Coordinates of C-alpha atoms in Angstrom, one line a residue:
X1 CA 91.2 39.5 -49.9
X2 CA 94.5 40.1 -49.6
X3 CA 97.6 38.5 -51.6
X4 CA 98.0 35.4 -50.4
X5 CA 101.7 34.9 -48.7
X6 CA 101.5 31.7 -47.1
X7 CA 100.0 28.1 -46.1
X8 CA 98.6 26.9 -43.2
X9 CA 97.1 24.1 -41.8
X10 CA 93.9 23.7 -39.2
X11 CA 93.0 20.9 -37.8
X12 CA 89.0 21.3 -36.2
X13 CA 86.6 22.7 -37.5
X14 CA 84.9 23.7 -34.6
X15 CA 84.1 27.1 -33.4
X16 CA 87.7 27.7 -32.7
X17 CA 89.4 26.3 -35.7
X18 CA 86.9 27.8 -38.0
X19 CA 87.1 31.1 -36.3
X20 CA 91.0 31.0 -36.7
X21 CA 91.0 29.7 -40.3
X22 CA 88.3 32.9 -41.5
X23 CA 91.1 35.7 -39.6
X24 CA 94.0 34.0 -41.1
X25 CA 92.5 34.1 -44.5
X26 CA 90.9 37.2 -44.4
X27 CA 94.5 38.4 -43.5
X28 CA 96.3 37.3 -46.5
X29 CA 96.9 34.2 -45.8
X30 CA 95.9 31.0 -47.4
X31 CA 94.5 28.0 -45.2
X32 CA 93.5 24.3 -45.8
X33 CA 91.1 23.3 -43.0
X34 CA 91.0 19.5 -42.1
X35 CA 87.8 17.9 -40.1
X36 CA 87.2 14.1 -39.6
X37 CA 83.7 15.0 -39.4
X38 CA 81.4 14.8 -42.4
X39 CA 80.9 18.8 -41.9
X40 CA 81.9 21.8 -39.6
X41 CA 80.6 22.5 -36.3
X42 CA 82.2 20.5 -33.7
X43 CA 80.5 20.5 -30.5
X44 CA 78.2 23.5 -32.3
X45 CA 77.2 21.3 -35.3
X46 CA 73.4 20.2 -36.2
X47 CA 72.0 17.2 -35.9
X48 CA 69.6 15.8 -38.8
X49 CA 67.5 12.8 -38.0
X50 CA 64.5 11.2 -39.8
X51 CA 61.5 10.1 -37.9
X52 CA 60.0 6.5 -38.9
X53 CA 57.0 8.2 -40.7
X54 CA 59.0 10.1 -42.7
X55 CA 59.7 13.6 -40.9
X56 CA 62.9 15.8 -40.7
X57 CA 64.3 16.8 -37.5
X58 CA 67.1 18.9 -36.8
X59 CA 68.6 19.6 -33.3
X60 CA 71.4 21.2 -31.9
X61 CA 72.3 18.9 -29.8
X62 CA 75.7 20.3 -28.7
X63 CA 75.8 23.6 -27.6
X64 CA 72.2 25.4 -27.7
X65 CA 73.3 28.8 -27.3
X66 CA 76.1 31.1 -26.3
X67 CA 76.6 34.6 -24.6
X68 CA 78.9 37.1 -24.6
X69 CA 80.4 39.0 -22.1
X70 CA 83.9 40.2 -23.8
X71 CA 84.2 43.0 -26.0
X72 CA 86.3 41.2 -29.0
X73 CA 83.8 38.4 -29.5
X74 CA 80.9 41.4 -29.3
X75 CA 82.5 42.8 -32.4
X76 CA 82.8 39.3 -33.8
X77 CA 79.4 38.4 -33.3
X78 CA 77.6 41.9 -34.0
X79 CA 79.3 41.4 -37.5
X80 CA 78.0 37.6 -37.5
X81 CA 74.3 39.2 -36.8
X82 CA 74.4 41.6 -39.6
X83 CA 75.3 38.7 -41.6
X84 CA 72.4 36.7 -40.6
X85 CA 74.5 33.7 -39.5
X86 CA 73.4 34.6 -35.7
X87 CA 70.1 35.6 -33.7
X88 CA 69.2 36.3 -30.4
X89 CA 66.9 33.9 -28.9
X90 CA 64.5 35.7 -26.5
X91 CA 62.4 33.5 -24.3
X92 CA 61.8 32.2 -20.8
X93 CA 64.5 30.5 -19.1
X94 CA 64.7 28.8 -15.4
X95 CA 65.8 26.1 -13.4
X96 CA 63.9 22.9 -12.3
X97 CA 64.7 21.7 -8.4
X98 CA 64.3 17.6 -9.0
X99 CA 63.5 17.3 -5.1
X100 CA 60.8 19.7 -4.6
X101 CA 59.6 19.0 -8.0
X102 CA 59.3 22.8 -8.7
X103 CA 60.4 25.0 -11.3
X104 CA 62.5 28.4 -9.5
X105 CA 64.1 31.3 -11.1
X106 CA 62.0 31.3 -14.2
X107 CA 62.8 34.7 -15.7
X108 CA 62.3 36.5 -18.8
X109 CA 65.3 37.0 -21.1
X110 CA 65.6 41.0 -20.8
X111 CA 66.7 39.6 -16.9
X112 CA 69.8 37.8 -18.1
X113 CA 72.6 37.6 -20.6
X114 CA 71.9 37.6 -24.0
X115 CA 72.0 34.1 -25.6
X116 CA 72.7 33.5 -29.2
X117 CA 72.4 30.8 -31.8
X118 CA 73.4 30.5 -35.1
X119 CA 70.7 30.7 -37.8
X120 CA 69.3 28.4 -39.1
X121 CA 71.8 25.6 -36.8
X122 CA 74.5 26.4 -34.2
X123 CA 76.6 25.1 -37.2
X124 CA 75.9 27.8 -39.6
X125 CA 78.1 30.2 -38.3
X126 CA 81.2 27.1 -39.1
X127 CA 79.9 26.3 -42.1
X128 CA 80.2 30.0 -43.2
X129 CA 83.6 30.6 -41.8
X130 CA 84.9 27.3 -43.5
X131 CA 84.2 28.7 -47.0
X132 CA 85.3 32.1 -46.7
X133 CA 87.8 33.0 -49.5
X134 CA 91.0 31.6 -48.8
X135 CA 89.8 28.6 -46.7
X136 CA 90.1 25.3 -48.4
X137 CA 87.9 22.5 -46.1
X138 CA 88.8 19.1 -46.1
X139 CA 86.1 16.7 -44.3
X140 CA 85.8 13.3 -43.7
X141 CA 89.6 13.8 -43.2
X142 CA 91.0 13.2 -40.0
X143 CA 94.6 13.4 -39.1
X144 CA 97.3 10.8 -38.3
X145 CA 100.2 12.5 -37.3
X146 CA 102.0 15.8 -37.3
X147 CA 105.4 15.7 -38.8
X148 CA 107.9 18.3 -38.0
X149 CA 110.8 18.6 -40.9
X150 CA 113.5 20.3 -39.1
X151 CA 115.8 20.8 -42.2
X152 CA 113.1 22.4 -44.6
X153 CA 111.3 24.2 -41.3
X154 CA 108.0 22.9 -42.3
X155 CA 105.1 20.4 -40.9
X156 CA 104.4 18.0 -43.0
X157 CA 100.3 16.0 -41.9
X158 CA 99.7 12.5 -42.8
X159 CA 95.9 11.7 -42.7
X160 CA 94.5 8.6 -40.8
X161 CA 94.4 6.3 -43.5
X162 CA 98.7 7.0 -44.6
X163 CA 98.3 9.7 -47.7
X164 CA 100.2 12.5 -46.7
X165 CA 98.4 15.6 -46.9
X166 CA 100.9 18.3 -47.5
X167 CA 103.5 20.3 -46.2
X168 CA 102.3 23.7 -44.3
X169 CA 104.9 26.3 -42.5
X170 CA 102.3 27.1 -39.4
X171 CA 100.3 24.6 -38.1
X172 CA 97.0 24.9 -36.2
X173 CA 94.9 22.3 -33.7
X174 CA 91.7 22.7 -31.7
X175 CA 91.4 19.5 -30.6
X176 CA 92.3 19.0 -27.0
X177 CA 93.0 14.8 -28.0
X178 CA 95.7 15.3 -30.4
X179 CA 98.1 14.4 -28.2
X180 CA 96.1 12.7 -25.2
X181 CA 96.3 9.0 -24.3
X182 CA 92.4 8.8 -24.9
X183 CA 93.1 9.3 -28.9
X184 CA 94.9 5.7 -28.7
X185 CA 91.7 4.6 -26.6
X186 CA 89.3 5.5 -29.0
X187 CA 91.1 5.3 -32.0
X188 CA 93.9 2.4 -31.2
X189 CA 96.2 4.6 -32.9
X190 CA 99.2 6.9 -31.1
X191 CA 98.2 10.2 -30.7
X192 CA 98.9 12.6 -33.7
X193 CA 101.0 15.3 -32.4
X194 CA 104.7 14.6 -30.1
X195 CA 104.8 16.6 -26.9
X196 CA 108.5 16.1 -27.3
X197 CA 108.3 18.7 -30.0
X198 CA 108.0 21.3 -28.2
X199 CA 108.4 22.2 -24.6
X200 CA 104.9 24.4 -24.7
X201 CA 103.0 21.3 -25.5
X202 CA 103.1 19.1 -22.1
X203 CA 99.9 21.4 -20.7
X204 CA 98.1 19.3 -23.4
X205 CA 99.0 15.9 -22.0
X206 CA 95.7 14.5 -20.9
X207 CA 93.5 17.7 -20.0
X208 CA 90.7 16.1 -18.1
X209 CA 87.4 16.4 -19.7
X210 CA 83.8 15.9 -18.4
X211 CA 81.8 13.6 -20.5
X212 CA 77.8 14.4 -21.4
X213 CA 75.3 12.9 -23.3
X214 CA 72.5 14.4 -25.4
X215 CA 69.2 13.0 -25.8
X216 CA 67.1 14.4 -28.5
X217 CA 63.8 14.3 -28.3
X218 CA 60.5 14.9 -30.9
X219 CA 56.7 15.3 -29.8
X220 CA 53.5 15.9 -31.8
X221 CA 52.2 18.6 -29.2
X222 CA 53.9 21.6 -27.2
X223 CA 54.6 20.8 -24.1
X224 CA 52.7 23.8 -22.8
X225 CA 53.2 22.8 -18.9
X226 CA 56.8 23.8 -19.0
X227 CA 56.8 26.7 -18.4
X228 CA 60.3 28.0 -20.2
X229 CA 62.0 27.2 -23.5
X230 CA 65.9 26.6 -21.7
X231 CA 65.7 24.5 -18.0
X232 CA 69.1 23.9 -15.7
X233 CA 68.2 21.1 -13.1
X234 CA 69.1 20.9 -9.7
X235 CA 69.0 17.4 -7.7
X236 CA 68.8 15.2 -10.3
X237 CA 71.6 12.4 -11.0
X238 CA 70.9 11.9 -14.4
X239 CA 69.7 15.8 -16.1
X240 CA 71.9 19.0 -16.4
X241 CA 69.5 21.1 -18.3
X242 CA 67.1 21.0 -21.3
X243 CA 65.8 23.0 -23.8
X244 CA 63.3 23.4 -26.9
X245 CA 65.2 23.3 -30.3
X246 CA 61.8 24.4 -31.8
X247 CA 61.8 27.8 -29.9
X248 CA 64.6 29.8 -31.4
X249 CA 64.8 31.8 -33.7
X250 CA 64.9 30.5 -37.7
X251 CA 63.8 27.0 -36.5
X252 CA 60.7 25.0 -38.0
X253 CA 57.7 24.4 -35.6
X254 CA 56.1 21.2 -37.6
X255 CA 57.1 19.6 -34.1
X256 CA 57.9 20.1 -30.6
X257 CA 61.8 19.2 -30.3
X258 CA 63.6 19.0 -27.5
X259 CA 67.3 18.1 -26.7
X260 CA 68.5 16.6 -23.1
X261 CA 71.8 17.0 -21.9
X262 CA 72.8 14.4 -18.6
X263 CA 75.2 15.4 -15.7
X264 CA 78.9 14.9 -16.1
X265 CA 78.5 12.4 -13.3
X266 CA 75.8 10.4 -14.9
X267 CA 78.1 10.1 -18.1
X268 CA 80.8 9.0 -16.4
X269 CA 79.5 6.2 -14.6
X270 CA 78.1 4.8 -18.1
X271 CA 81.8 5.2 -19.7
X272 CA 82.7 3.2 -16.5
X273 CA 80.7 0.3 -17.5
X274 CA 80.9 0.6 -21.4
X275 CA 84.2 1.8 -21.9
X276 CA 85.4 4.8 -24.1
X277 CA 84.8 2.7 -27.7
X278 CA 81.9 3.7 -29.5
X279 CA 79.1 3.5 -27.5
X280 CA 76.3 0.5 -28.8
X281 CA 72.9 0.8 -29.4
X282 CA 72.1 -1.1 -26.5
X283 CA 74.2 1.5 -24.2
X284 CA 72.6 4.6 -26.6
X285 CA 69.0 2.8 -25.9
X286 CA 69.7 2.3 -22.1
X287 CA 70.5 6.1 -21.4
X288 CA 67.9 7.6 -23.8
X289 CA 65.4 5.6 -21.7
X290 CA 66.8 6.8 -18.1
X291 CA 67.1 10.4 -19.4
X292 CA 63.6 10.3 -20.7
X293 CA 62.0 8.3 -17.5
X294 CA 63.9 11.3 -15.7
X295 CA 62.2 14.4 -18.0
X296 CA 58.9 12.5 -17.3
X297 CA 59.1 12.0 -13.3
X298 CA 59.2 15.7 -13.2
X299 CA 55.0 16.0 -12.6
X300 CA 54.8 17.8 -15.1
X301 CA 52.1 16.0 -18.3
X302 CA 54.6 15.2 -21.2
X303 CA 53.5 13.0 -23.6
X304 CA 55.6 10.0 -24.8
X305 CA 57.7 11.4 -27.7
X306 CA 57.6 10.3 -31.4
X307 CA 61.0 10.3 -31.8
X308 CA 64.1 9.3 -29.6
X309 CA 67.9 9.2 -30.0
X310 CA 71.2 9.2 -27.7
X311 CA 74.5 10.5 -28.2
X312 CA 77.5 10.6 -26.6
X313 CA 79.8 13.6 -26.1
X314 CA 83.0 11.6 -25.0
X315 CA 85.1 14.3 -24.5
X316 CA 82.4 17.2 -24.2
X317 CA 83.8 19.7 -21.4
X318 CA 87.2 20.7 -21.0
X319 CA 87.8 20.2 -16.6
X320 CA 90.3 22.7 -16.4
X321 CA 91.6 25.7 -18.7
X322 CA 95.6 25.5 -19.5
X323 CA 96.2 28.6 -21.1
X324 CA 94.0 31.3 -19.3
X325 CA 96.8 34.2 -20.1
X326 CA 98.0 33.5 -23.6
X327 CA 94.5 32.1 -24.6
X328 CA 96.2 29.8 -26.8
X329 CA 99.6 27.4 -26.6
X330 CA 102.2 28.9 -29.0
X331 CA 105.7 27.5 -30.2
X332 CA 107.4 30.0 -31.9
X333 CA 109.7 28.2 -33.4
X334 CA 107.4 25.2 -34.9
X335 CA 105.1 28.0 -35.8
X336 CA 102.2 25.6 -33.9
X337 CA 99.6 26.7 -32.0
X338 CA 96.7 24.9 -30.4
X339 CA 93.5 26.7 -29.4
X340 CA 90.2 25.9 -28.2
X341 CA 87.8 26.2 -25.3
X342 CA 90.3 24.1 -23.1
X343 CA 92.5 26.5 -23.1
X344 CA 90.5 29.7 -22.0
X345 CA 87.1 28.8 -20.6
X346 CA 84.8 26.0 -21.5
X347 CA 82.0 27.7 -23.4
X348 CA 81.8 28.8 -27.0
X349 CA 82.8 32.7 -26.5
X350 CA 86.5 31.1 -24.6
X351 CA 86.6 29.0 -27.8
X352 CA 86.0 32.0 -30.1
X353 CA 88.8 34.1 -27.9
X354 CA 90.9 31.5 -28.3
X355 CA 90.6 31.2 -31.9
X356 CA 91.3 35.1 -32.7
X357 CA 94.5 34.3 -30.5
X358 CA 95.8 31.9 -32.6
X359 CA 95.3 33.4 -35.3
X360 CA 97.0 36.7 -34.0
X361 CA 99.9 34.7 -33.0
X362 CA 100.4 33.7 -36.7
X363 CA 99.4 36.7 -38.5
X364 CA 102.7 38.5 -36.3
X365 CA 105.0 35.8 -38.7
X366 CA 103.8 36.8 -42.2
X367 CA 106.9 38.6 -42.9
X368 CA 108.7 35.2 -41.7
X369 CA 106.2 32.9 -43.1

């Protein structure tokens, strides 16, 4: 690695934050990366769950794959393959019509895109990119507020519980809540970051976001009637798509796991009623049940699972993209920039793009760093 000229803060460590800390370090400079979480991933980290007689489980119940279409993230993720942090995963995929109770388009993988997932989780390409030399990871860290100190040109963080973190001349962010009302919502704490800071920041005030919840799933037999590893529904209220954790690549077979995701309009209309707090047991219990009762009213013979579990993805989906040129907001002159899939596309490769932007933008001020 190169000699290390300067410090920088991220804040995420999702695909995009991780992705930005591993090119700023690998480019000389030195980065402390801060996650609330217990560990990296974001919306790409792995699930771990134990069944009442005693088994493992893992899912990846955020994002099960990705493709690529841009040749940037190619080069990225080629590298990433040789490193044996991704695979492909080549199997059947289709789409499921809930009226006609029929499954359509059920195609080979050499037909489509090229999907990928990290090996041996979707988090395994995070956790690598969060201890790369030169990237210092903070979890279980979340932060409070974003300082600007206009005399000494630095941001200063202050964590959620009051300790101030440090002071850090660029700053960082791929989380689309830092300055949205829905932070005080969930939190009942004002939003981290000041739009007022800089005039590049009001795109982030309130990006709408589509809501999702996952349903993870465990069986003692292969559910051999389905006839494809990844599904997409059509006509159904409550399913968007489904697929087998235990089919990809790297993954243990002991059991037949599956993960559920719902329909943004299904998710909505339980926030409606249980609010944007922490969802309950009772609400987690409610939707597991309707998600399952909707997998099973398919026609097809699954068995009742052995395992069963909810989550909620409050702010899963960015709605709209706010940055679709410069792939990332930049200030210049607070040496700030927020990246993510919200400001690109809404899938893993815009979040990777956006990433490798922000990261460009502050590798061009490490003579003025």
């Amino acid at each position: 690695m190169q000699n290390t000229v300067a410090k920088v803060a991220v804040v995420g460590s999702g695909i995009s934050g991780s992705v930005c800390a591993a090119t700023l370090a690998r480019n000389g400079i030195s980065v402390i990366l801060f996650d609330s979480a217990r560990g990296p991933g974001g919306r790409m980290s792995q699930r771990r769950e134990i069944s009442e007689d005693g088994r493992e489980l893992l899912f990846d119940h955020g994002a099960p794959y990705f493709t690529v279409t841009n040749p940037d993230v190619l080069s990225v993720v080629t590298e990433w393959e040789s490193r044996g942090l991704v695979a492909e995963w080549k199997s059947n995929f289709g789409s499921f019509d809930c009226f006609t109770n029929k499954f359509v388009n059920t195609e080979h993988q050499e037909r489509e895109s090229k999907k990928y997932v990290g090996v041996p989780g979707m988090n395994s390409i995070c956790k690598a990119l969060c201890h790369e030399p030169g990237v210092d990871s903070k979890f279980n860290m979340g932060i409070g507020k974003f300082e600007w100190l206009e005399h000494e040109n630095l941001w200063s963080l202050i964590g959620l519980d009051g300790q101030h973190l440090g002071h850090f001349k660029g700053v960082v962010a791929s989380d689309k809540n830092i300055a949205s009302p829905r932070f005080t919502a969930i939190t009942g704490q004002p939003p981290p970051l000041d739009l007022s800071l800089a005039p590049e920041l009001v795109k982030l005030h309130d990006i709408p976001i589509d809501p999702c919840f996952a349903l993870m799933l465990g069986f003692n037999e292969p559910l051999s009637l389905v006839p494809a590893n990844g599904l997409s529904f059509t006509n159904s209220k409550v399913l968007s798509r489904a697929h087998c954790e235990s089919s990809k690549p790297g993954r243990s077979s002991t059991s037949e796991r599956w993960v559920l995701h719902s329909t943004t309009e299904y998710a909505k209309d339980v926030i409606a009623q249980s609010g944007l707090e922490k969802p309950s047991k009772e609400t987690l219990s409610k939707v597991g049940n309707e998600m399952l009762q909707e997998f099973l009213g398919t026609g097809l013979t699954i068995p009742q699972p052995f395992f069963m579990k909810a989550h909620r993805w409050g702010s899963a989906f960015p709605a709209t993209s706010i940055a679709k040129e410069e792939k990332c907001v930049w200030s210049e002159k607070k040496k700030l920039a927020i990246c993510g899939d919200f400001c690109l596309s809404p899938n893993v490769e815009g979040a990777i793009l956006s990433g490798l932007a922000a990261a460009s933008k502050l590798k061009g001020l490490i003579g003025t760093l």
